[in-house]
Amino acid sequence: MAIERILKDDASEEKGERARMASFVGAIAITDLVKTTLGPKGMDKILQSTGRGQAVTVTNDGATILKSLHIDNPAAKVLIDISKVQDDEVGDGTTSVVVLAGELLREAEKLVAAKIHPMTIISGYRMAAECARNALLQRVVDNKENAEKFKLDLMKIAMTTLSSKILSQDKVHFAQLAVDAVMRLKGSTNLEAIQIIKKPGGSLKDSFLDEGFILDKKIGLGQPKRIENAKILVANTAMDTDKVKIYGARVRVDSMSKVAEIEGAEKEKMREKVQKIIAHGINCFVNRQLIYNFPEELFADAGILAIEHADFDGIERLALVTGGEIASTFDNPESVKLGHCKLIEEIMIGEDKLIHFSGVEMGQACTIVLRGASHHVLDEAERSLHDALCVLSQTVNDTRVVLGGGWPEMVMAKAVDELARQTPGKKSHAIEAFSRALVAIPTIIADNAGLDSADLVAQLRAEHHKEGCNAGIDVISGSVGDMAELGISESFKVKQAVLLSATEAAEMILRVDEIITCAPRKREDRM
């Protein structure tokens, strides 16, 4: 007698060995996809969408690549998730976290083949991760007492982060921009106050940091081009009702003069609204929606600068930095909070005119204007800069710094190896495997640079057996170099997040012994 099937017809299940195989294969494939983007000599990927316009993205940011992939394999989805979380949490290390998780699974696959139970591997990995974190903690540098040194640390971190991105040629310039912008935030991690405007034209070197806020709009005709001590009302309201345009409304009149009366009434209504707005005692009115010619004329007569169609992102941020609130009704002026700034003027960037608000209420606000050859370059530059800003704002809060260039992985691997020697039983195999997975990161960095990774990593390991060694891979000269002298630093928070997220993701995938795919929903034939 055949056992009745529990699942529906089209549902499928993979059990035991096959399920584990599918998980490992999916996760390792994702790792192999992004690992060529790791390190200063990492390459970029082109992502082309099949939608309208076939948008093309050129990037080497792990999270951006993985976000754009549509993937069926459940284990691969876990890795994509950790890279997204890494991106939201600390901003950088999105590729490293996927590579480390993939390498842990690659090692685990060999152990499972050697008949070691996944739970044993997991508990070994747990011990190893704890040990690796402690090893790093003993070697961190913390310069928060010394402002000069700390600023130098921030510069080094920014340059290290940017060196694997499109901005690596002008990394000193951009690191300076990023550090200045983050120093203005005075310890808050709210990157809303840093606005990035992208203007095609010029070269990346022409990018600059400007204090205050820049709105990508032109000033209307006949309006003041420059206002000092501005009082700003930020609004989201319809200023286009001076013509009859209620859709579907039909007005029956028996003469043309009646139409003129209706138009007159509409104009009066508009005039009253404008009077109410002027009664707030403002000299700058920024609206999210259209402002028609008639109200614009009234504002110009009153000497008020009226800016229309400032997109939602623009007015949200403008309200934030000028200390105002977005208003939509104007009946009681005392309850509306106005924004303030010292000076509003029109500036030119390239061919475009923009409006510049300087001396804003929120002192930490600033704008980074990026210039570049094309939209693709600018998008990638913005992603790179955003990574650097995220890392720096996290480092300002958690000021611990470690060296970069494969140094932290070697320090952790050495400590984990020691632990493996002292641990009895099968766990020691898992701990040893963890150390091999850590060493894979410097190996991949060297491989991507076209160097002999086996030779370099062996040299590195030998160097690290000396006390207090700062050796890492110097990709530029293609040899083992002193990371402290080269000024290659990374934030401890990023490294810690990579280590812990990757270990947890690998554990999660290792625990799987069955994959059940549910049956697709059938469309009912509607007849």
XYZ file of C-alpha atoms in Angstrom:
527
model
C 0.000 0.000 0.000
C 1.502 3.307 -1.093
C 1.804 6.031 1.507
C -0.526 8.897 0.630
C 1.326 12.072 -0.334
C 0.972 14.825 2.232
C 2.038 17.630 -0.061
C 0.189 18.858 -3.138
C 1.099 17.529 -6.555
C 3.458 20.267 -7.686
C 5.121 20.797 -4.335
C 8.628 19.387 -4.059
C 10.833 18.451 -1.167
C 14.525 17.773 -0.889
C 15.720 15.785 2.096
C 18.916 15.138 4.003
C 21.987 15.047 1.822
C 20.310 16.579 -1.227
C 18.861 19.507 0.725
C 22.237 20.254 2.252
C 23.859 19.958 -1.135
C 21.401 22.454 -2.653
C 22.034 24.950 0.166
C 25.797 24.692 -0.099
C 25.807 24.961 -3.889
C 23.530 28.056 -3.871
C 25.494 29.879 -1.196
C 28.878 29.087 -2.742
C 27.675 30.211 -6.181
C 26.629 33.599 -4.764
C 30.021 33.921 -3.057
C 31.873 33.180 -6.290
C 29.763 35.793 -8.040
C 30.731 38.687 -5.742
C 34.195 37.684 -4.619
C 35.887 39.214 -7.673
C 34.726 42.651 -6.452
C 36.681 42.371 -3.181
C 39.712 44.515 -2.452
C 41.375 47.532 -4.099
C 41.855 45.660 -7.382
C 38.304 44.251 -7.412
C 36.392 44.477 -10.691
C 32.930 45.951 -11.350
C 29.777 44.240 -12.577
C 27.245 45.548 -15.076
C 23.651 44.849 -14.081
C 21.147 45.256 -16.886
C 17.446 45.217 -16.147
C 15.004 43.704 -18.616
C 12.384 46.355 -17.863
C 11.537 49.369 -19.957
C 14.553 51.364 -21.012
C 16.862 48.481 -19.962
C 18.514 50.494 -17.199
C 22.183 49.717 -16.713
C 23.953 49.863 -13.354
C 27.731 49.597 -13.100
C 28.821 48.800 -9.561
C 31.138 46.835 -7.314
C 29.106 47.321 -4.145
C 28.196 43.832 -2.923
C 24.807 44.823 -1.546
C 23.765 46.614 -4.753
C 24.742 43.616 -6.909
C 22.928 41.119 -4.708
C 19.831 43.307 -4.272
C 19.361 43.315 -8.042
C 19.472 39.539 -8.448
C 16.320 37.459 -8.540
C 17.211 34.128 -7.072
C 15.374 30.890 -6.427
C 17.813 29.215 -4.111
C 16.740 29.702 -0.474
C 20.295 29.555 0.954
C 21.433 32.220 -1.493
C 18.599 34.446 -0.245
C 19.958 34.209 3.309
C 23.314 35.551 2.071
C 21.601 38.354 0.157
C 19.776 39.306 3.351
C 22.933 39.510 5.439
C 24.569 41.747 2.856
C 21.512 44.065 2.936
C 21.613 44.204 6.727
C 25.352 44.908 6.660
C 24.668 47.758 4.218
C 21.952 49.281 6.442
C 23.827 48.716 9.677
C 27.412 49.804 8.954
C 27.444 50.625 5.242
C 30.616 48.824 4.228
C 31.840 45.229 4.205
C 28.865 44.019 2.185
C 31.041 41.858 -0.058
C 33.290 40.598 2.754
C 30.338 39.334 4.782
C 29.014 37.238 1.874
C 32.474 35.943 0.999
C 33.197 34.919 4.603
C 29.825 33.176 4.997
C 30.371 31.366 1.683
C 33.871 30.251 2.671
C 32.561 28.964 6.033
C 30.002 26.878 4.154
C 32.611 25.657 1.686
C 34.687 24.381 4.625
C 31.594 22.956 6.335
C 30.776 20.965 3.200
C 34.095 19.113 3.492
C 33.476 18.428 7.187
C 29.956 17.108 6.567
C 31.415 14.831 3.886
C 33.840 13.555 6.548
C 30.824 12.504 8.683
C 30.967 15.311 11.250
C 27.521 16.302 12.492
C 26.378 19.841 11.514
C 25.667 20.682 15.178
C 29.269 19.853 16.074
C 30.446 22.135 13.268
C 28.146 24.912 14.507
C 29.363 24.747 18.094
C 32.968 24.770 16.799
C 32.197 27.840 14.671
C 30.630 29.559 17.685
C 33.747 29.038 19.798
C 35.964 30.174 16.938
C 33.951 33.356 16.288
C 34.105 34.319 19.980
C 37.838 33.668 20.052
C 38.420 35.675 16.830
C 36.458 38.648 18.184
C 38.484 38.668 21.404
C 41.737 38.464 19.447
C 40.731 41.572 17.485
C 39.580 43.389 20.613
C 43.063 43.049 22.106
C 44.627 44.699 19.065
C 42.268 47.664 18.507
C 43.491 51.248 18.633
C 41.285 53.920 20.173
C 42.246 57.570 19.687
C 39.059 59.288 20.814
C 40.914 61.340 23.432
C 43.230 62.870 20.847
C 41.178 64.809 18.273
C 44.075 65.238 15.821
C 44.946 61.544 15.754
C 41.298 60.566 15.568
C 40.770 62.783 12.538
C 43.764 61.092 10.917
C 42.208 57.695 11.713
C 38.987 58.813 10.048
C 40.912 59.947 6.962
C 42.663 56.568 6.767
C 39.395 54.664 7.153
C 37.729 56.792 4.458
C 40.661 56.276 2.087
C 40.658 52.512 2.707
C 36.911 52.288 2.099
C 37.135 54.362 -1.080
C 40.201 52.577 -2.454
C 38.117 49.617 -3.619
C 35.557 51.860 -5.332
C 35.348 54.043 -8.420
C 36.665 57.014 -6.423
C 40.015 55.352 -5.732
C 41.896 57.717 -8.089
C 40.885 60.823 -6.131
C 40.512 59.098 -2.793
C 42.346 61.781 -0.790
C 39.977 64.452 -2.095
C 36.843 62.415 -1.411
C 38.069 61.136 1.955
C 38.537 64.776 2.982
C 34.981 65.591 1.809
C 33.524 62.632 3.692
C 35.447 63.365 6.908
C 34.480 67.054 6.837
C 30.819 66.173 6.274
C 30.755 63.613 9.094
C 32.653 65.879 11.515
C 29.880 68.451 11.047
C 27.310 65.907 12.246
C 28.953 66.019 15.699
C 28.327 62.369 16.478
C 24.810 61.842 15.140
C 24.451 58.992 12.647
C 21.594 60.704 10.827
C 22.917 61.050 7.286
C 19.740 62.926 6.251
C 21.557 66.177 6.996
C 24.183 65.398 4.345
C 22.651 65.941 0.951
C 24.299 64.588 -2.177
C 23.533 66.339 -5.475
C 24.688 64.757 -8.725
C 25.407 67.026 -11.682
C 26.796 65.484 -14.881
C 29.685 67.391 -16.429
C 33.201 68.195 -15.257
C 35.278 65.440 -13.705
C 35.082 63.676 -10.337
C 37.842 65.992 -9.067
C 35.481 68.975 -9.376
C 33.185 67.622 -6.645
C 32.993 69.823 -3.561
C 31.412 70.191 -0.140
C 29.195 73.177 0.548
C 27.863 74.204 3.927
C 24.106 74.678 4.046
C 21.517 73.302 1.697
C 21.185 73.394 -2.101
C 17.795 73.016 -3.756
C 17.838 71.875 -7.359
C 15.379 74.506 -8.626
C 15.488 77.869 -10.428
C 14.227 81.151 -8.969
C 11.078 82.396 -10.771
C 10.881 85.547 -12.907
C 10.688 88.960 -11.274
C 11.474 87.552 -7.836
C 14.284 88.627 -5.521
C 17.457 86.680 -6.380
C 18.978 87.144 -2.970
C 17.378 87.227 0.475
C 19.138 87.802 3.775
C 17.798 86.551 7.128
C 15.171 84.481 5.372
C 12.027 83.248 7.063
C 10.953 80.192 5.109
C 7.525 78.590 4.953
C 7.759 75.039 3.630
C 4.375 73.890 2.332
C 2.624 71.115 0.510
C -0.503 72.730 -0.865
C -2.293 73.317 -4.183
C -1.526 76.770 -5.586
C -3.088 76.189 -8.994
C -6.830 76.801 -8.481
C -7.179 80.158 -10.213
C -8.723 78.353 -13.178
C -11.841 76.213 -13.056
C -10.603 72.667 -13.311
C -12.690 70.281 -11.299
C -12.564 67.151 -13.399
C -15.973 65.989 -14.565
C -17.667 69.161 -13.331
C -20.078 70.803 -15.748
C -21.052 74.397 -15.277
C -24.043 75.644 -17.273
C -24.176 79.382 -17.764
C -26.362 81.520 -19.953
C -23.766 84.113 -20.871
C -19.998 84.599 -21.125
C -20.060 87.180 -18.352
C -21.049 84.438 -15.893
C -17.926 82.454 -16.832
C -15.876 85.547 -16.101
C -17.620 85.819 -12.719
C -16.718 82.240 -11.838
C -13.118 82.860 -12.870
C -13.129 86.049 -10.823
C -14.382 84.150 -7.768
C -11.629 81.560 -8.222
C -9.040 84.350 -8.460
C -10.397 85.953 -5.283
C -10.128 82.618 -3.482
C -6.517 82.320 -4.615
C -5.769 85.921 -3.619
C -7.139 85.269 -0.117
C -4.968 82.170 0.217
C -1.894 84.111 -0.857
C -2.754 86.897 1.624
C -2.969 84.300 4.411
C 0.429 82.920 3.439
C 1.969 86.418 3.298
C 0.489 87.123 6.741
C 2.957 84.649 8.210
C 5.589 87.352 7.790
C 7.770 85.254 5.510
C 10.087 86.196 2.667
C 10.497 82.747 1.095
C 7.761 80.273 0.226
C 8.699 76.755 -0.903
C 5.910 74.581 -2.217
C 5.918 70.947 -3.232
C 3.205 71.450 -5.834
C 2.785 73.813 -8.764
C 2.363 77.553 -8.272
C 0.401 79.123 -11.107
C 1.277 82.461 -12.725
C -1.284 84.466 -10.797
C -0.175 83.554 -7.245
C 3.439 83.771 -8.402
C 2.758 87.331 -9.505
C 1.229 88.147 -6.113
C 4.254 86.719 -4.301
C 6.637 88.673 -6.541
C 4.694 91.896 -5.788
C 5.042 91.212 -2.066
C 8.795 90.673 -2.536
C 8.558 87.009 -1.563
C 10.655 84.352 -3.233
C 8.296 81.537 -4.297
C 9.787 78.181 -5.273
C 7.484 75.624 -6.863
C 7.675 71.904 -7.437
C 10.413 71.232 -4.899
C 10.247 67.425 -4.880
C 9.212 65.634 -1.714
C 12.765 64.620 -0.801
C 13.780 68.262 -1.207
C 11.112 69.766 1.062
C 11.448 67.053 3.729
C 15.149 67.750 3.972
C 14.720 71.511 3.687
C 12.248 71.500 6.580
C 14.691 69.385 8.587
C 17.747 71.578 8.068
C 16.019 74.975 8.387
C 14.151 73.878 11.495
C 10.693 74.433 9.977
C 7.713 72.158 9.555
C 5.772 71.319 6.405
C 2.456 73.203 6.485
C -0.677 72.635 4.425
C -3.194 74.969 6.091
C -2.572 78.637 6.756
C -5.471 79.834 8.938
C -3.567 80.335 12.188
C -0.040 81.624 11.554
C 1.076 81.312 15.201
C 0.938 77.491 15.106
C 3.116 77.165 11.996
C 6.813 76.654 12.620
C 8.884 78.640 10.123
C 12.337 77.698 8.927
C 15.212 80.194 9.152
C 18.478 80.724 7.342
C 20.912 83.621 6.955
C 21.081 83.862 3.192
C 19.300 82.527 0.117
C 20.944 83.089 -3.250
C 21.173 81.617 -6.718
C 24.360 79.785 -7.664
C 25.582 78.123 -10.853
C 26.958 74.608 -11.005
C 28.054 73.683 -14.494
C 25.230 74.871 -16.741
C 22.483 74.728 -14.112
C 21.172 77.322 -11.704
C 20.410 76.147 -8.173
C 19.198 77.819 -4.995
C 21.611 77.878 -2.100
C 20.468 78.232 1.518
C 23.395 79.078 3.770
C 23.643 79.622 7.528
C 20.814 77.178 8.204
C 19.365 76.484 11.647
C 20.720 72.936 11.791
C 24.437 73.693 11.844
C 25.452 70.189 10.841
C 23.738 70.303 7.464
C 25.867 70.326 4.360
C 25.676 69.384 0.715
C 28.146 67.388 -1.336
C 27.968 68.204 -5.030
C 29.269 65.378 -7.198
C 30.438 66.082 -10.751
C 31.284 63.361 -13.247
C 31.277 62.231 -16.830
C 27.928 60.419 -16.926
C 24.969 59.321 -14.844
C 26.430 55.852 -14.362
C 29.660 57.272 -12.978
C 27.737 59.611 -10.688
C 25.450 56.859 -9.362
C 28.422 54.668 -8.534
C 30.289 57.625 -6.998
C 27.260 58.352 -4.816
C 27.097 54.730 -3.633
C 30.821 54.757 -2.833
C 30.586 58.026 -0.960
C 27.513 56.838 0.922
C 29.474 53.758 2.081
C 32.289 55.979 3.308
C 29.876 58.338 5.111
C 28.113 55.415 6.817
C 31.366 53.878 8.020
C 32.688 57.221 9.282
C 29.493 58.137 11.131
C 29.579 54.717 12.836
C 33.272 55.144 13.680
C 32.635 58.536 15.303
C 30.355 56.714 17.771
C 32.454 53.583 18.189
C 35.965 54.980 17.922
C 37.871 51.687 17.861
C 40.018 51.180 14.782
C 41.927 48.164 13.413
C 44.402 47.912 10.541
C 43.191 46.699 7.133
C 44.517 44.805 4.122
C 43.986 41.265 5.396
C 45.662 42.047 8.741
C 42.572 41.498 10.941
C 41.795 38.179 9.262
C 45.345 36.919 9.870
C 45.238 38.019 13.538
C 41.931 36.216 14.007
C 43.093 33.121 12.105
C 46.192 32.855 14.284
C 44.141 33.006 17.502
C 41.591 30.515 16.156
C 44.398 28.102 15.184
C 45.733 28.249 18.759
C 42.236 27.437 20.020
C 41.935 24.470 17.644
C 45.131 22.971 19.027
C 43.802 23.177 22.576
C 40.309 21.824 21.851
C 39.798 18.065 22.105
C 37.291 16.127 20.000
C 35.714 16.697 16.616
C 35.067 20.372 17.320
C 38.733 21.088 16.702
C 38.210 20.239 13.018
C 35.445 22.831 12.770
C 37.579 25.452 14.545
C 40.457 24.774 12.174
C 38.055 25.105 9.230
C 36.955 28.499 10.561
C 40.553 29.683 10.525
C 40.935 28.493 6.904
C 37.801 30.432 5.940
C 39.233 33.614 7.511
C 42.487 33.227 5.589
C 40.433 32.992 2.383
C 39.779 36.757 2.509
C 43.438 37.869 2.152
C 43.817 35.059 -0.419
C 40.977 36.478 -2.534
C 42.307 40.048 -2.194
C 45.660 38.832 -3.539
C 44.030 36.749 -6.302
C 41.963 39.706 -7.488
C 45.136 41.746 -7.805
C 46.684 39.003 -9.944
C 49.315 38.149 -7.320
C 50.528 34.741 -6.210
C 48.165 34.278 -3.289
C 49.627 31.016 -1.969
C 53.079 32.565 -1.632
C 51.850 35.848 -0.141
C 49.531 34.275 2.425
C 52.301 31.897 3.524
C 54.629 34.896 3.998
C 51.896 36.710 5.919
C 51.335 33.771 8.227
C 55.049 33.597 8.994
C 55.142 37.361 9.703
C 52.179 37.090 12.050
C 54.006 34.657 14.285
C 56.193 37.553 15.415
C 54.809 39.615 18.286
C 52.954 42.868 17.532
C 53.203 42.452 13.787
C 51.389 44.877 11.430
C 51.813 42.927 8.219
C 49.094 42.816 5.576
C 48.913 42.531 1.809
C 50.097 45.644 0.003
C 48.234 45.214 -3.269
C 49.920 48.163 -4.971
C 53.495 46.879 -4.672
C 52.375 43.235 -4.718
C 54.139 42.174 -1.550
C 53.650 41.937 2.215
C 53.704 45.453 3.682
C 53.349 47.236 7.009
C 49.722 48.356 7.248
C 50.400 50.972 9.931
C 52.975 52.733 7.711
C 50.753 52.517 4.641
C 47.866 54.011 6.632
C 45.383 51.264 5.779
C 42.801 51.196 8.575
C 39.290 49.885 9.042
C 36.580 50.418 11.580
C 36.376 47.738 14.275
C 32.582 47.890 14.128
C 32.563 46.894 10.451
C 34.924 43.963 11.019
C 32.927 42.767 14.012
C 29.663 42.969 12.072
C 31.198 40.985 9.183
C 32.473 38.271 11.509
C 29.283 37.819 13.522
C 26.790 38.115 10.642
C 28.723 35.693 8.447
C 29.009 33.114 11.244
C 25.308 33.332 12.059
C 24.264 33.060 8.404
C 26.514 30.037 7.877
C 25.061 28.410 10.995
C 21.549 28.995 9.764
C 22.205 27.364 6.415
C 24.054 24.455 8.070
C 21.069 23.602 10.231
C 18.901 22.853 7.196
C 18.116 19.227 6.421
C 14.992 19.603 4.314
C 13.799 22.115 1.730
C 10.067 22.136 0.949
C 8.896 24.203 -2.003
C 5.174 24.823 -2.002
C 3.011 24.225 -5.057
C 2.451 27.282 -7.233
C -1.053 28.748 -7.049
C -3.133 27.699 -10.011
C -5.210 30.255 -11.834
C -8.854 29.309 -11.797
C -10.360 29.228 -15.251
C -13.034 31.859 -15.113
C -15.572 30.994 -17.745
